[in-house]
XYZ file of C-alpha atoms in Angstrom:
258
model
C 0.000 0.000 0.000
C 1.506 3.396 -0.924
C 2.190 6.314 1.343
C -0.326 9.171 1.493
C 1.986 11.487 -0.425
C 5.095 9.584 -1.431
C 4.855 7.102 -4.318
C 1.420 8.287 -5.425
C 0.876 9.775 -8.857
C 0.569 13.512 -9.094
C -0.704 15.927 -11.700
C 2.107 18.428 -12.291
C -0.381 21.252 -12.931
C -1.996 20.818 -9.541
C 1.386 20.516 -7.845
C 2.602 23.811 -9.332
C -0.654 25.609 -8.510
C -0.689 24.245 -4.982
C 2.775 25.568 -4.171
C 2.117 28.847 -5.946
C -0.806 29.442 -3.572
C 1.206 28.380 -0.522
C 4.136 30.659 -1.449
C 1.769 33.613 -1.801
C 0.178 33.010 1.594
C 3.220 31.781 3.479
C 6.116 34.122 2.606
C 9.663 33.635 3.884
C 9.292 36.217 6.652
C 6.288 34.364 8.094
C 8.155 31.071 7.942
C 11.079 32.679 9.796
C 8.677 34.082 12.390
C 7.164 30.673 13.090
C 10.597 29.038 13.059
C 11.749 31.361 15.848
C 8.741 30.571 18.032
C 9.159 26.833 17.475
C 12.820 27.030 18.482
C 11.744 28.753 21.675
C 9.190 25.990 22.274
C 11.973 23.418 21.920
C 13.988 25.252 24.585
C 11.017 25.106 26.967
C 10.347 21.398 26.301
C 14.011 20.471 26.752
C 14.146 22.265 30.102
C 10.873 20.671 31.209
C 11.932 17.107 30.393
C 15.304 17.702 32.047
C 13.436 18.826 35.177
C 11.230 15.715 34.947
C 14.311 13.491 34.898
C 15.797 15.275 37.933
C 12.485 15.054 39.792
C 12.178 11.353 38.990
C 15.688 10.656 40.294
C 14.873 12.390 43.581
C 12.408 9.606 44.534
C 9.443 11.802 45.354
C 11.392 14.568 47.095
C 11.149 16.893 44.106
C 7.808 17.577 42.431
C 6.932 19.182 39.119
C 4.885 22.302 39.739
C 1.304 22.113 38.487
C 1.681 25.492 36.770
C 4.553 24.115 34.687
C 2.631 20.967 33.785
C -0.333 23.131 32.797
C 1.922 25.267 30.585
C 3.441 22.246 28.833
C 0.124 20.505 28.185
C -1.292 23.795 26.891
C 1.334 23.662 24.145
C -0.214 20.495 22.684
C -3.238 21.644 20.700
C -4.978 18.313 20.236
C -5.160 17.437 23.942
C -6.156 20.758 25.526
C -9.696 19.743 26.439
C -8.190 16.790 28.344
C -5.692 18.919 30.247
C -7.671 19.474 33.460
C -8.691 15.834 33.678
C -5.054 14.808 33.323
C -3.786 17.294 35.909
C -6.523 16.451 38.418
C -6.672 12.714 37.812
C -3.056 11.591 37.585
C -0.644 11.762 40.517
C 2.364 14.053 40.258
C 4.561 11.004 40.835
C 3.138 9.245 37.784
C 3.347 12.408 35.687
C 6.992 13.131 36.443
C 8.049 9.508 35.907
C 6.078 9.324 32.642
C 7.689 12.474 31.252
C 11.130 11.303 32.399
C 10.669 8.232 30.192
C 10.472 10.470 27.107
C 13.813 12.093 27.946
C 15.710 8.777 27.965
C 17.614 9.317 24.719
C 19.478 6.032 25.159
C 16.253 4.345 24.069
C 14.653 4.550 20.614
C 11.617 6.767 20.075
C 9.476 3.657 19.600
C 10.573 2.190 22.950
C 10.054 5.480 24.778
C 6.570 5.925 23.301
C 5.618 2.350 24.178
C 6.773 2.775 27.783
C 5.053 6.156 28.062
C 1.738 4.729 26.788
C 1.991 1.929 29.344
C 2.993 4.135 32.268
C 0.831 7.232 31.678
C -2.453 6.293 33.349
C -5.027 7.923 31.089
C -7.809 6.102 29.284
C -7.538 7.778 25.853
C -4.642 6.284 23.895
C -4.854 8.952 21.145
C -4.326 11.666 23.773
C -1.375 9.806 25.282
C 0.144 9.232 21.859
C -0.230 12.898 20.904
C 1.524 13.977 24.111
C 4.406 11.559 23.556
C 4.947 12.334 19.874
C 4.753 16.106 20.250
C 7.096 16.250 23.230
C 9.573 13.907 21.529
C 9.589 16.076 18.409
C 10.369 19.251 20.315
C 12.828 17.491 22.633
C 14.797 16.096 19.682
C 13.507 17.993 16.620
C 16.297 16.742 14.340
C 15.459 13.115 15.107
C 11.685 12.925 15.570
C 9.044 14.263 13.181
C 5.981 16.230 14.216
C 3.051 13.789 14.175
C -0.088 14.417 16.179
C -3.639 13.377 15.340
C -4.420 16.550 13.377
C -1.426 15.789 11.123
C -2.534 12.227 10.438
C -4.653 9.874 12.492
C -4.081 6.225 11.691
C -7.329 4.755 12.961
C -9.641 6.768 10.682
C -7.350 8.207 8.003
C -8.076 11.858 8.817
C -5.763 14.860 9.110
C -4.030 17.407 6.965
C -1.853 14.904 5.073
C -4.855 13.265 3.356
C -6.310 16.758 2.802
C -3.071 17.819 1.125
C -3.111 14.690 -1.035
C -6.652 15.483 -2.194
C -5.594 19.040 -3.005
C -2.726 17.752 -5.157
C -5.164 15.479 -7.064
C -3.108 12.358 -6.756
C -4.389 9.153 -8.343
C -5.421 6.715 -5.638
C -6.400 3.686 -7.741
C -8.684 2.442 -4.986
C -6.118 2.484 -2.190
C -7.496 3.725 1.146
C -5.951 6.408 3.333
C -5.935 4.230 6.447
C -2.492 2.699 6.783
C -0.364 1.065 9.495
C 2.198 3.880 9.674
C 5.382 3.428 11.666
C 7.540 6.328 12.842
C 10.120 5.531 10.141
C 7.410 5.589 7.465
C 6.154 8.926 8.748
C 9.714 10.261 8.581
C 9.863 9.172 4.932
C 6.614 11.028 4.337
C 7.936 14.230 5.927
C 11.250 13.911 4.048
C 9.257 13.741 0.831
C 7.309 16.836 1.853
C 10.596 18.746 2.183
C 11.721 17.404 -1.199
C 8.467 18.386 -2.894
C 8.507 21.840 -1.297
C 12.108 22.538 -2.270
C 11.461 21.490 -5.847
C 8.590 23.992 -6.007
C 10.362 26.993 -4.502
C 8.960 26.858 -0.959
C 11.783 27.636 1.442
C 11.249 25.229 4.341
C 14.151 24.742 6.743
C 14.513 21.661 8.894
C 13.506 20.715 11.508
C 10.403 22.936 11.759
C 9.551 23.753 8.145
C 7.237 20.786 7.693
C 5.461 21.659 10.970
C 4.742 25.127 9.587
C 3.417 23.833 6.261
C 1.236 21.220 7.965
C -0.274 23.835 10.276
C -0.935 26.069 7.267
C -2.770 23.244 5.518
C -4.860 22.368 8.561
C -5.856 25.984 9.180
C -6.891 26.170 5.526
C -8.940 23.010 5.997
C -10.676 24.306 9.137
C -11.627 27.614 7.555
C -12.952 26.001 4.382
C -15.005 23.462 6.304
C -16.604 26.152 8.488
C -17.150 28.462 5.512
C -18.794 25.647 3.553
C -21.132 25.027 6.494
C -22.008 28.667 7.120
C -20.538 31.903 5.784
C -21.765 33.763 8.866
C -20.092 31.282 11.243
C -16.786 31.702 9.422
C -16.605 35.280 10.739
C -15.781 33.868 14.192
C -12.957 31.643 12.966
C -9.456 32.971 13.835
C -7.348 34.198 10.931
C -5.005 31.651 9.379
C -1.821 32.711 11.167
C -3.567 32.812 14.558
C -4.921 29.321 13.996
C -1.473 28.105 12.915
C -0.007 29.387 16.185
C -2.730 27.575 18.119
C -2.109 24.308 16.251
C 1.625 24.538 16.913
C 1.069 25.471 20.560
C 3.037 28.713 20.323
C 0.393 31.459 20.458
C 1.391 32.436 24.017
C 5.119 32.437 23.310
C 5.195 35.497 21.070
C 5.013 37.937 23.998
C 7.510 35.911 26.019
C 10.343 36.380 23.517
C 9.765 40.106 22.900
């Protein structure tokens, strides 16, 4: 079964038009702006996971402050409505030990995610997976790709990657979107996204360029879906760049770095 983007046929006319539109709406200065905020987010995540490791080693003597946990979980867009339930329902001991697992860079990403899913006592596996994958990406952005449920959700084939594939008018030949993705396969998909962007004049720098493009596509999807439902309702939808900042969990960081 082919990837969502890679190895599927593409109509060159749609490809060129797609990237022409993206370049017009996502100029270099905006990409640089988002890149700076995402680098700052990485700094925060690295410090947080380092603190989690230190707290875990102190055998209960050192706790992670609830305000810090709240701030970190607020940076993960897809799990925000679960935040209070997590903070109020999981012991600080479990939280700090769970987050310390993600910082163990002697283990592979797959092993760390598996241990985190087992140890983090919350009943929604999609929420747990989103937390693990987002924190791992920003902890080690050069090693781990950005992959939360709004990017691509395996169990129902939704997200901005399938939306992007539809936009590019690829030929599916009956193959479904739903696929058993592994982390290495998702990395191949993101690598191809960089390749396709570079070939079409979109200046995306690793490791955050793909994050920025994916958030652009999802904000485009949200606006179009709401607008199709009701033109009057679309008035209340945040502008594209505001929504991108929300998706990337960086909307509150802009003031912090000024």
